[in-house]
Each structure stands twice: as C-alpha cells, then as structure tokens.
Coordinates of C-alpha atoms and ligand atoms in Angstrom, one line a residue:
Chain A
M1 CA 0.0 0.0 0.0
S2 CA 1.5 3.4 -1.0
A3 CA 1.7 6.3 1.4
Y4 CA -1.1 8.1 -0.6
D5 CA -3.3 5.0 -0.3
K6 CA -2.9 5.4 3.5
V7 CA -3.8 9.0 3.3
Q8 CA -7.0 8.1 1.4
L9 CA -7.7 5.3 4.0
A10 CA -7.3 7.8 6.8
R11 CA -9.8 10.1 5.2
S12 CA -12.2 7.4 3.9
K13 CA -15.9 7.6 4.4
G14 CA -17.1 5.1 7.0
R15 CA -13.9 5.3 9.0
A16 CA -14.6 5.5 12.7
T17 CA -14.7 9.1 14.0
G18 CA -13.7 10.5 17.4
L19 CA -17.0 10.4 19.1
S20 CA -17.4 6.6 18.4
Y21 CA -14.2 6.0 20.2
I22 CA -15.4 7.9 23.2
E23 CA -18.8 6.2 23.3
T24 CA -17.4 2.7 22.8
I25 CA -14.3 2.6 24.9
F26 CA -15.5 4.7 27.9
E27 CA -18.5 4.6 30.1
D28 CA -20.7 7.3 31.7
F29 CA -19.7 9.9 29.1
I30 CA -21.0 13.4 29.9
E31 CA -20.3 16.0 27.3
L32 CA -19.2 19.4 28.5
H33 CA -19.5 22.4 26.2
G34 CA -17.9 25.7 25.5
D35 CA -14.7 27.6 25.9
R36 CA -16.1 30.2 28.3
R37 CA -14.7 32.9 26.0
F38 CA -16.5 32.9 22.7
G39 CA -18.5 29.7 21.9
D40 CA -18.7 26.0 21.5
D41 CA -16.9 24.4 18.7
P42 CA -18.6 21.2 17.5
A43 CA -15.4 20.1 15.7
I44 CA -14.0 19.2 19.2
V45 CA -16.0 17.1 21.6
G46 CA -15.0 16.8 25.2
G47 CA -16.2 15.8 28.6
L48 CA -16.0 13.3 31.5
A49 CA -16.2 9.6 31.4
T50 CA -15.0 6.5 33.2
L51 CA -12.5 3.9 32.1
R52 CA -13.0 0.7 34.0
G53 CA -14.5 2.7 36.8
K54 CA -11.9 5.4 36.9
P55 CA -12.7 9.0 36.0
V56 CA -11.0 10.5 32.9
T57 CA -11.3 13.6 30.8
V58 CA -11.8 12.6 27.2
I59 CA -11.4 15.0 24.2
A60 CA -11.9 14.1 20.6
M61 CA -11.9 15.8 17.2
E62 CA -15.1 14.8 15.4
K63 CA -15.5 15.1 11.7
G64 CA -19.2 14.0 11.6
V65 CA -20.7 11.1 9.7
E66 CA -23.7 12.3 7.8
V67 CA -23.5 15.3 5.5
K68 CA -25.5 17.6 7.8
E69 CA -23.4 16.5 10.7
K70 CA -20.2 17.0 8.8
L71 CA -21.2 20.6 8.0
R72 CA -22.1 21.3 11.6
R73 CA -18.8 20.0 12.8
N74 CA -16.9 21.8 10.1
F75 CA -15.5 18.5 8.8
G76 CA -13.5 18.2 12.0
S77 CA -11.4 21.4 11.4
P78 CA -11.4 23.2 14.7
N79 CA -11.7 26.9 15.3
P80 CA -9.8 28.6 18.2
E81 CA -12.7 28.1 20.5
G82 CA -12.4 24.3 20.0
Y83 CA -8.8 24.4 21.1
R84 CA -9.7 26.7 24.0
K85 CA -12.5 24.3 25.1
A86 CA -10.0 21.4 25.0
L87 CA -7.6 23.4 27.1
R88 CA -10.3 24.3 29.6
L89 CA -11.1 20.6 30.0
M90 CA -7.5 19.7 30.4
K91 CA -6.9 22.3 33.1
Q92 CA -10.0 21.0 34.8
A93 CA -8.6 17.4 34.6
E94 CA -5.4 18.8 36.2
K95 CA -7.3 20.3 39.1
F96 CA -9.2 17.1 39.8
H97 CA -6.3 14.8 39.2
R98 CA -7.9 13.0 36.3
P99 CA -5.9 11.7 33.4
V100 CA -6.6 13.0 29.9
V101 CA -7.2 11.0 26.7
C102 CA -7.3 12.7 23.3
F103 CA -8.4 11.4 20.0
V104 CA -6.9 13.3 17.1
D105 CA -8.5 13.4 13.6
T106 CA -8.4 16.5 11.6
A107 CA -7.2 17.7 8.2
G108 CA -6.0 20.7 10.1
A109 CA -7.0 23.7 12.1
F110 CA -9.6 25.7 10.2
C111 CA -8.2 28.3 7.8
G112 CA -11.1 30.8 7.9
M113 CA -11.4 34.6 8.6
G114 CA -13.0 34.1 11.9
A115 CA -10.4 31.6 13.0
E116 CA -7.7 34.2 12.3
E117 CA -9.6 37.0 13.9
R118 CA -10.0 35.0 17.1
G119 CA -6.4 33.9 17.2
Q120 CA -6.0 30.4 15.7
A121 CA -2.2 30.6 16.1
Q122 CA -2.4 31.9 19.7
A123 CA -4.9 29.2 20.7
I124 CA -2.7 26.4 19.3
A125 CA 0.5 28.0 20.9
E126 CA -1.2 28.1 24.2
N127 CA -2.3 24.5 24.1
L128 CA 1.3 23.4 23.3
S129 CA 2.7 25.4 26.1
E130 CA 0.1 24.2 28.6
M131 CA 0.1 20.6 27.5
I132 CA 3.9 20.2 27.9
D133 CA 3.4 21.2 31.5
L134 CA 0.0 19.7 32.3
K135 CA 0.2 18.2 35.8
T136 CA -1.6 15.0 35.0
P137 CA -1.0 12.1 32.6
V138 CA -2.0 12.6 28.9
I139 CA -2.4 10.0 26.2
S140 CA -3.1 11.1 22.6
V141 CA -4.3 8.6 19.9
L142 CA -4.1 9.6 16.2
I143 CA -7.1 7.8 14.7
G144 CA -7.3 9.2 11.2
E145 CA -5.8 12.4 9.8
G146 CA -3.2 14.2 11.9
G147 CA -3.1 17.5 10.2
S148 CA -0.1 19.6 11.3
G149 CA -0.3 22.1 14.1
G150 CA -4.0 21.7 14.4
A151 CA -3.4 18.0 15.3
L152 CA -0.4 18.7 17.5
A153 CA -2.5 21.0 19.6
L154 CA -4.1 17.9 21.1
A155 CA -1.0 15.6 20.9
V156 CA 1.6 17.0 23.3
A157 CA 1.3 13.9 25.5
D158 CA 3.1 11.4 27.6
R159 CA 2.2 8.7 25.1
V160 CA 1.3 9.2 21.5
W161 CA -0.3 6.3 19.6
I162 CA -1.4 5.9 16.1
L163 CA -3.9 3.6 14.3
E164 CA -2.3 1.4 11.7
N165 CA -4.0 3.3 8.8
A166 CA -3.8 6.8 10.2
V167 CA -1.4 9.5 9.1
Y168 CA 0.4 12.4 10.7
S169 CA 2.0 15.2 8.7
V170 CA 3.3 18.7 8.8
I171 CA 1.3 19.5 5.6
S172 CA -1.2 17.7 3.5
P173 CA 0.3 16.0 0.4
E174 CA -1.9 18.3 -1.7
G175 CA -0.5 21.4 0.0
C176 CA 3.1 20.1 -0.3
A177 CA 2.7 19.3 -4.0
S178 CA 1.2 22.7 -4.9
I179 CA 3.6 24.7 -2.8
L180 CA 6.8 22.9 -3.5
W181 CA 6.3 21.6 -7.0
K182 CA 3.5 23.9 -8.2
D183 CA 1.8 20.7 -9.4
P184 CA -1.2 19.5 -7.5
K185 CA -1.0 16.2 -9.5
K186 CA 2.1 15.2 -7.6
V187 CA 0.3 14.3 -4.5
K188 CA 1.5 10.7 -4.5
E189 CA 5.1 11.7 -4.6
A190 CA 4.4 14.3 -1.9
A191 CA 2.8 11.7 0.4
E192 CA 5.8 9.4 -0.1
C193 CA 8.4 12.1 0.6
L194 CA 6.6 13.5 3.7
S195 CA 7.0 10.2 5.6
L196 CA 3.6 10.5 7.1
T197 CA 2.4 6.9 7.6
A198 CA 1.9 5.2 11.0
Q199 CA 5.0 3.1 10.2
D200 CA 7.0 6.2 9.5
M201 CA 5.9 7.6 12.8
E202 CA 7.1 4.6 14.7
R203 CA 10.4 4.6 12.8
L204 CA 11.0 8.3 13.6
G205 CA 10.1 7.9 17.2
V206 CA 7.1 10.2 17.0
V207 CA 4.8 7.6 18.4
E208 CA 5.3 4.8 21.0
K209 CA 2.8 2.4 19.5
V210 CA 1.0 1.5 16.3
I211 CA -2.5 0.1 17.0
P212 CA -3.3 -2.7 14.5
E213 CA -6.6 -2.3 12.7
E214 CA -9.0 -5.3 12.4
K215 CA -11.9 -5.9 10.1
D216 CA -14.0 -6.2 13.2
F217 CA -13.4 -2.8 14.6
G218 CA -14.8 -3.8 17.9
K219 CA -11.6 -5.6 18.6
V220 CA -9.7 -2.3 18.1
Y221 CA -11.8 -0.6 20.7
E222 CA -11.3 -3.4 23.0
Q223 CA -7.6 -3.4 22.6
L224 CA -7.5 0.3 23.1
R225 CA -9.6 0.1 26.2
E226 CA -7.1 -2.5 27.6
D227 CA -4.0 -0.5 26.5
L228 CA -5.3 2.9 27.7
S229 CA -6.3 1.5 31.1
Q230 CA -2.9 -0.2 31.5
E231 CA -0.9 2.7 30.4
L232 CA -2.8 5.2 32.5
D233 CA -2.1 3.0 35.5
T234 CA 1.6 3.0 34.7
L235 CA 1.7 6.8 34.2
G236 CA -0.3 7.3 37.4
K237 CA 2.5 5.6 39.4
L238 CA 5.1 8.2 38.4
S239 CA 5.7 11.2 40.6
L240 CA 4.6 14.5 39.0
E241 CA 8.3 15.5 38.6
E242 CA 9.1 12.2 36.8
L243 CA 6.0 12.5 34.6
L244 CA 6.8 16.1 33.5
Q245 CA 10.5 15.5 33.0
A246 CA 9.8 12.5 30.8
R247 CA 7.2 14.4 28.8
Y248 CA 9.8 17.2 28.3
D249 CA 12.4 14.7 27.2
R250 CA 10.0 13.0 24.9
F251 CA 9.8 16.1 22.8
R252 CA 13.2 17.5 23.5
K253 CA 14.8 14.6 21.5
F254 CA 13.5 15.8 18.1
Chain B
M1 CA 31.1 34.3 5.3
N2 CA 31.1 32.1 2.2
L3 CA 34.3 30.2 2.6
M4 CA 33.7 28.2 -0.6
G5 CA 34.0 31.4 -2.5
L6 CA 37.6 31.8 -1.5
F7 CA 38.6 28.7 -3.4
R8 CA 36.7 28.7 -6.6
S9 CA 35.1 31.2 -9.0
P10 CA 31.4 31.9 -8.6
Q11 CA 29.2 29.5 -10.5
N12 CA 26.0 31.6 -10.6
E13 CA 24.4 34.9 -9.6
L14 CA 23.8 33.8 -6.1
E15 CA 27.4 32.9 -5.5
K16 CA 28.4 36.3 -6.8
G17 CA 26.6 37.6 -3.8
G18 CA 23.0 37.8 -5.0
R19 CA 20.9 40.6 -6.3
K20 CA 21.1 42.6 -3.1
Q21 CA 24.8 42.8 -3.2
D22 CA 24.7 44.1 -6.8
R23 CA 22.5 46.9 -5.7
E24 CA 24.8 47.9 -2.9
E25 CA 27.7 47.9 -5.3
T26 CA 26.1 49.8 -8.1
G27 CA 24.0 52.2 -6.0
I28 CA 20.8 51.4 -8.0
N29 CA 17.5 52.8 -6.7
N30 CA 15.1 50.4 -4.9
T31 CA 11.4 50.7 -5.5
C32 CA 9.2 50.6 -2.4
P33 CA 6.7 47.8 -2.9
H34 CA 4.2 49.7 -0.8
C35 CA 4.1 53.2 -2.2
G36 CA 6.3 52.8 -5.4
A37 CA 8.7 55.5 -4.3
L38 CA 12.2 55.3 -5.8
L39 CA 14.7 55.1 -2.9
P40 CA 18.4 55.6 -3.4
L41 CA 19.8 52.5 -1.7
S42 CA 22.1 54.6 0.5
E43 CA 19.1 56.5 1.8
Q44 CA 17.2 53.3 2.5
L45 CA 20.1 51.8 4.4
E46 CA 20.6 54.9 6.4
N47 CA 17.0 54.8 7.4
L48 CA 17.2 51.2 8.7
N49 CA 15.7 49.8 5.6
V50 CA 12.5 51.7 6.1
C51 CA 10.9 53.6 3.1
T52 CA 11.5 57.3 3.7
A53 CA 8.3 58.1 1.8
C54 CA 5.7 55.8 3.5
G55 CA 7.4 54.0 6.3
Y56 CA 7.3 50.6 4.7
H57 CA 9.6 48.2 6.6
F58 CA 11.7 46.1 4.2
R59 CA 12.7 42.7 5.4
M60 CA 16.0 42.5 7.2
S61 CA 18.7 39.9 7.8
P62 CA 19.8 38.9 11.3
R63 CA 23.2 40.6 11.0
E64 CA 21.5 43.9 9.9
R65 CA 19.2 43.7 12.9
I66 CA 22.1 43.0 15.3
A67 CA 23.8 46.1 13.8
Y68 CA 21.0 48.5 14.8
L69 CA 20.0 46.7 18.1
A70 CA 23.0 45.4 19.9
D71 CA 25.5 47.8 21.6
E72 CA 28.7 47.8 19.6
D73 CA 30.8 44.6 19.7
T74 CA 28.6 43.0 22.4
F75 CA 26.9 40.3 20.2
E76 CA 28.3 36.9 20.8
E77 CA 26.9 34.2 18.6
L78 CA 25.8 30.8 20.1
F79 CA 25.3 27.4 18.4
G80 CA 26.4 28.9 15.0
E81 CA 27.9 25.5 14.1
L82 CA 24.6 23.7 13.7
K83 CA 23.6 22.8 10.2
S84 CA 20.6 21.0 8.8
R85 CA 20.8 17.6 7.2
D86 CA 18.4 16.0 4.8
V87 CA 17.2 13.3 7.2
L88 CA 14.2 12.1 5.3
G89 CA 16.0 12.1 1.9
F90 CA 13.5 14.7 0.6
P91 CA 14.0 15.3 -3.2
G92 CA 15.7 18.7 -3.8
Y93 CA 16.2 19.6 -0.2
D94 CA 20.1 19.5 -0.3
Q95 CA 20.0 21.9 -3.2
K96 CA 17.5 24.1 -1.4
L97 CA 19.8 24.2 1.6
R98 CA 22.8 25.1 -0.5
N99 CA 20.8 28.0 -2.2
A100 CA 19.6 29.2 1.1
K101 CA 23.1 29.3 2.5
L102 CA 24.3 31.3 -0.5
A103 CA 21.3 33.7 -0.4
S104 CA 21.6 34.4 3.3
R105 CA 25.3 33.8 4.0
E106 CA 24.2 31.9 7.1
K107 CA 24.3 28.2 7.9
E108 CA 20.7 28.1 9.1
G109 CA 17.5 30.1 9.3
V110 CA 18.0 31.5 12.7
V111 CA 20.9 33.4 14.4
C112 CA 21.2 33.1 18.2
G113 CA 23.5 34.7 20.7
T114 CA 23.8 37.1 23.6
A115 CA 24.3 40.9 23.5
E116 CA 23.7 44.1 25.4
I117 CA 21.0 46.5 24.3
C118 CA 21.6 49.9 26.0
S119 CA 23.7 48.0 28.4
E120 CA 20.9 45.5 29.2
K121 CA 22.2 41.9 28.7
C122 CA 19.9 39.5 27.0
A123 CA 19.8 36.3 24.9
L124 CA 18.6 36.9 21.3
F125 CA 17.4 35.1 18.3
F126 CA 16.8 36.4 14.8
M127 CA 15.1 34.3 12.2
D128 CA 16.3 34.9 8.7
P129 CA 14.0 36.0 5.9
N130 CA 16.7 35.1 3.3
F131 CA 17.0 31.5 4.5
M132 CA 13.9 29.7 3.0
I133 CA 11.8 32.6 4.5
G134 CA 12.7 31.5 8.0
S135 CA 11.1 28.1 7.6
M136 CA 11.3 26.1 10.8
G137 CA 13.3 22.9 10.6
T138 CA 15.0 20.7 13.2
V139 CA 18.0 23.0 13.5
V140 CA 16.0 26.2 13.8
G141 CA 14.0 24.5 16.6
E142 CA 17.1 23.1 18.2
K143 CA 18.9 26.5 18.2
I144 CA 15.9 28.3 19.7
T145 CA 15.5 25.5 22.3
R146 CA 19.2 25.7 23.3
L147 CA 19.0 29.4 23.5
F148 CA 16.1 29.2 26.0
E149 CA 18.0 26.6 28.0
Y150 CA 21.1 28.8 28.0
A151 CA 19.0 31.8 29.0
L152 CA 17.4 29.8 31.8
E153 CA 20.8 28.6 33.1
H154 CA 22.1 32.2 33.1
S155 CA 18.9 33.9 34.2
L156 CA 18.7 36.0 31.0
P157 CA 15.7 37.5 29.3
V158 CA 15.1 36.4 25.7
V159 CA 14.4 38.8 22.8
G160 CA 13.3 36.9 19.7
F161 CA 12.7 38.3 16.2
T162 CA 10.4 36.1 14.2
V163 CA 10.0 35.8 10.5
S164 CA 8.7 32.6 9.0
G165 CA 6.7 31.2 6.2
G166 CA 5.9 28.2 8.4
A167 CA 7.2 24.7 8.9
R168 CA 10.0 23.2 6.7
M169 CA 8.0 20.6 4.9
Q170 CA 11.2 18.9 3.6
E171 CA 11.7 17.7 7.2
G172 CA 8.2 16.4 7.4
I173 CA 6.9 15.5 10.9
L174 CA 10.2 16.3 12.5
S175 CA 9.6 19.9 11.6
L176 CA 6.2 19.8 13.4
M177 CA 7.8 18.3 16.5
Q178 CA 9.9 21.5 16.8
M179 CA 6.7 23.4 17.9
A180 CA 6.4 21.1 20.9
K181 CA 10.1 21.1 21.6
T182 CA 10.5 24.8 21.6
S183 CA 7.3 25.2 23.7
G184 CA 8.8 23.0 26.3
A185 CA 12.0 25.1 26.6
L186 CA 10.1 28.3 26.6
R187 CA 7.9 27.1 29.3
K188 CA 10.8 26.2 31.6
H189 CA 12.4 29.5 31.0
S190 CA 9.1 31.3 31.8
D191 CA 8.2 29.2 34.9
A192 CA 11.6 30.3 36.4
G193 CA 10.4 33.9 36.2
N194 CA 12.4 35.0 33.1
F195 CA 11.2 37.5 30.6
Y196 CA 10.6 36.7 26.9
L197 CA 9.9 39.4 24.4
T198 CA 8.9 38.5 20.8
V199 CA 9.2 40.9 18.0
L200 CA 7.1 39.8 15.0
T201 CA 8.3 40.8 11.6
D202 CA 7.0 40.3 8.1
P203 CA 5.9 37.6 7.6
T204 CA 5.3 35.5 10.7
T205 CA 2.9 32.7 9.8
G206 CA 2.2 29.0 10.3
G207 CA 3.9 26.8 12.9
V208 CA 6.1 29.6 14.2
T209 CA 3.1 31.8 15.0
A210 CA 1.4 28.8 16.5
S211 CA 4.2 28.3 18.9
F212 CA 7.0 30.5 20.1
A213 CA 6.0 33.7 18.3
M214 CA 2.8 33.9 20.3
D215 CA 4.3 32.8 23.7
G216 CA 6.0 36.1 24.6
D217 CA 5.3 37.9 27.9
V218 CA 5.2 40.9 25.7
I219 CA 4.5 40.6 21.9
M220 CA 5.7 43.5 19.8
S221 CA 5.4 43.8 16.1
E222 CA 6.9 45.9 13.2
P223 CA 4.4 48.1 11.4
G224 CA 2.6 46.4 8.5
A225 CA 3.9 42.9 9.2
T226 CA 1.7 40.0 8.1
I227 CA 1.0 37.8 11.0
G228 CA -1.2 34.8 11.0
F229 CA -1.7 31.1 11.2
A230 CA -2.9 30.3 7.6
G231 CA -1.5 32.1 4.6
A232 CA -3.8 34.5 2.8
R233 CA -4.1 32.3 -0.3
V234 CA -5.1 29.3 1.7
I235 CA -7.8 31.3 3.5
E236 CA -9.1 32.8 0.2
Q237 CA -9.3 29.3 -1.2
T238 CA -11.2 28.0 1.8
I239 CA -13.8 30.8 2.0
R240 CA -13.8 31.5 -1.8
K241 CA -13.6 35.2 -1.6
K242 CA -10.9 37.9 -1.3
L243 CA -9.7 39.0 2.1
P244 CA -10.3 42.6 3.0
Q245 CA -7.4 45.1 2.9
G246 CA -5.2 44.9 6.0
F247 CA -6.4 41.4 7.1
Q248 CA -3.6 39.7 9.2
K249 CA -1.5 42.9 9.3
A250 CA 0.1 43.9 12.6
E251 CA -2.5 46.7 13.0
F252 CA -5.3 44.1 12.6
L253 CA -3.8 41.9 15.3
L254 CA -3.4 44.8 17.6
E255 CA -7.1 45.7 17.2
H256 CA -8.1 42.1 17.9
G257 CA -6.1 41.9 21.0
F258 CA -3.3 39.5 20.0
I259 CA -0.3 41.7 20.2
D260 CA 0.8 44.3 22.8
L261 CA 2.3 47.0 20.7
I262 CA 3.6 48.1 17.3
V263 CA 7.0 49.7 17.3
P264 CA 8.7 51.2 14.2
R265 CA 12.3 50.1 13.6
S266 CA 13.8 53.5 14.6
E267 CA 12.3 53.1 18.1
Q268 CA 12.9 49.4 18.7
K269 CA 16.2 49.6 20.4
E270 CA 15.0 52.1 23.0
T271 CA 11.7 50.3 23.6
I272 CA 13.3 46.9 24.0
A273 CA 15.9 48.3 26.4
K274 CA 13.1 49.9 28.5
L275 CA 11.2 46.6 28.6
L276 CA 14.3 44.8 29.6
K277 CA 15.0 47.3 32.4
L278 CA 11.4 47.0 33.7
H279 CA 11.8 43.2 33.9
K280 CA 15.2 43.2 35.6
R281 CA 15.3 41.0 38.7
G282 CA 15.0 42.9 41.9
S283 CA 13.8 46.1 40.1
V284 CA 10.4 45.7 41.7
Q285 CA 10.6 46.0 45.5
Ligands
ZN1 ZN1 7.1 53.4 0.5

C-alpha cells in the first residue's frame, strides 16, 4: 500500500470518528461544552467519562458522519474556541487529578477569517505550552488524519499512539505538491516524501505504538480500552516530577 | 562568510553575492513595494531599511538587525555551528539548503546569541527571511530551544525576532515536532520567572506563529507585518472570496487583542531596552 493509499484510507468515508471511540471505549460519558470565551466548537467534543470505573477527561476531534453533521462539525477542522475548550477541560482534569485521553482526527486547524480574527495561532500555541506542563497524565491517539499544528494542539502527550492506517503530517500531500512543485497532481510523490504513515511515525520515534486495525473494529476498541487502562495505571504511578520531565524529554529529543 | 567562494570562482548569480549585493555595489535605486517611491539605496540603508516616503519596513537579515539593536561589539553568537541535514531524503532539499546558505550567507534560518541592548544583557534570536523565508526545521527548533535553555541557566531574558513562512516541509513530521520542543524550553524559562519578548516581523505565519511567536510575555510587532496562522491564499481558497485590505496585518492583530504594541524600527532599540529594564530581577521591590 502506497503512502497516498494510506492518506486516502485515513480520510475514507465510513472510518470510525472521534465520538465513536469515546462512546465505545468509555462509560458514563457526559459531554461538556464551550470555551467560556466565545463559543462551543462542534469540531471538538469533550467531557467526562470513566475507564474501568476510573474518571477520565476525554477529548476528541469529530468530523461527523452524515452530510449535515459534517457541515455542523466543520469536517473536523477546529476553530480557536475548540482548542480553548479542550484546554479548559484539560486544566479541569489537572485540578481534579484526572488523566486526559485525546483522539486526534483533523485535516488541520480551520483556515477561515473568523479563525484568524479569534487567534487560531495563539490558541494552538497556548495548548502546546500548557500541555507540555499539564500536571496529569495525557495520552493522545491519532485515529485518522493528523493535520499539522491543528493536530499537535491535542497531541503533546506522555504517550502518542497511532492507528495502523492513520497518518500524521506537517502539511497535506496536496499542499506540499502545490507549494513545493507547483503541481497538484504530484500528491502521490508528496505523500511518499513527507514520511507520514503510522509506520514512519514509529520509525522516527514520533509515536510509542501503532495500533493494529482489524476488520471487526470492535476488537480495536477493546484493545485500546485495555492499553489505555494499563498505560494510565503505569503513568499514574510516576511522581509528578518524573512525569513532566519524561514528557519534556520525549519532545526534546527531536 | 562564504568560505567556498575563496577557493573557486562563482558559478551563478547567487554565488556572486546575489541581487542585493549588486544593488549595494552599483547604487541602483530600490522601489518601495508599498508606495512605489524610488529610494536611493544609500538613503534606504541609512533609514534602517524603512521607506522614507511611506514608512514601509523592508525585510532584514539577522546581521542587519544585530547592527542596529546590539551595543557595539557586544553580540556573541551561540550554536552557530549547527547545520541541517536531509534526514528524510527529501528530493531537492540538499540543493535548497545550498541555495539558502548562499542567499543568506548563514548556515541556518536563525541566528542566536547574547548581546547588550543599551547595556541590558539578554539572549537573542533572529530568524532569517533570506533562509527559506525563516522556515522552521530541526536545526531552527534546536537552536531556539538551546537558547532558552542557555538563558534559563544564566537567568537571562530572551528577545526573539520572528519571520517565517511556516514549517519546513522537507523535514516532514520532525519539523512539526519543533513546535512542541520549543514550547517546552520556553515554558521552563518562563516558569523560572524569566522575561521573553517577541518581535514579530513580516511575515510571521504557520507553525512559528502557532508556537514561540505567540508565547512572549510581551508581543511586539513591526508596522505592517503580516502575522497569522494560515496564509492569505489558503484562506481565500477556503472561504472562496478575497480577504479585506489589511487582514492579518500587525495593526489588525493589535485591534483584535493579539499583540501588545507596534513599534517602528527606529524606536525598537529604545523600547526593547526599556522593557528589559522593567523586567530586571530585583527592580520591583
Ligand atoms: Zn514606501
């Protein structure tokens, strides 16, 4: 399978979206809305849930499944208020000593006028700065598209995992082909050159784990529930100092 | 310094020193892209590369900035030996790096060091518009990270001049990771009570804006600088209409509350020194 095939798989219709992970893996999900500053961004869903009885804060990018829902959720491209909502929930998790689990799936942060007016760059920068120092364990799972800074804004974590057919990239192959080679038709070459597949991520040390995908997707959820629960236990045993130093070192190495 | 040039004759225009050098040598007029005024180059250089007719701020190299900001002979470069490698084997990247080195006469897209500004000691970084428009790769991220670590160790404030077209896509995901890496170093420097001033210059966009450019305790900008997350063309394609005049300019960001102040080049040294003095340890008691 070529890198571009993977990109298309990651974007494919019918691929499980963020909310389904939350609803299947966790229990007692209560959605919490709004950034307390401007609005509520449907492209990012967040709230409280339990994982095997333990409270966690869960945050997911949601692209939507049906056309109407996709439009409402802006195809999963968050605005600044989405990132600020996520940050609010993460700071809340810190306060109540709950771990955070993020599911990342976006073509990128939204490139609209309103997003710029409300400080898209500032919102992402603040998330990076707060997440690297968040005083509670964080695990991020890349489940589909990991589109650049807009994805990283939910992926500065103690563990970053990626689904077998998900991708993570600094720019879309389309963007790369048109900027670098002024030829939008060169997307396949661009995808290849960008090293954006889950396997590339593992090779480059960007993720700790690639989650195998199964035909029966229920097994993937089950595996994730097991892995998340185990890993959160492991992280929970670290002292705060150890946790934060390890997170710093994790990104310092690049 | 282009050492290569000492040993062989120039192969192309860039190696001869580039267009800019030609202008300096022949004294040709420069046309202001903003108002169209014809500026004798000597006049433009004397005026810190600002158009004498309309105040347009031309882009500036790190060395030119050091010349007008740092007290004489106080700048000491740090980490100048670091050079990018083509880690992912990206087609054409090696050639791009060679061209960027010739165009900028620097090894990488950011120059770091320490200096005194009106006798106030600080750590500084200057991104380079002539090195792939200040694109952020591994070495740019590493140099900035090391500068913040150095400044933390020596309890120095950091003054950073940003200019960037965004991430260096030839380094793929490793370029993206620089946003997280620099954020970590900034955070440690900040948590220890150290001051960080960013000066945004034209253009500051993409991953740099979405990380260390927007993290300053005080965020200053040059007049008319374009500052944003997405490029104007990408936004226009997304919303399918033209952006209004002045969208994403420094003045627009000031109005929307995302920067603290706009300072013209002629006043920057004085303003920066004032801010450094105000943040001096022990000055508030
Ligand atoms: Zn002018």
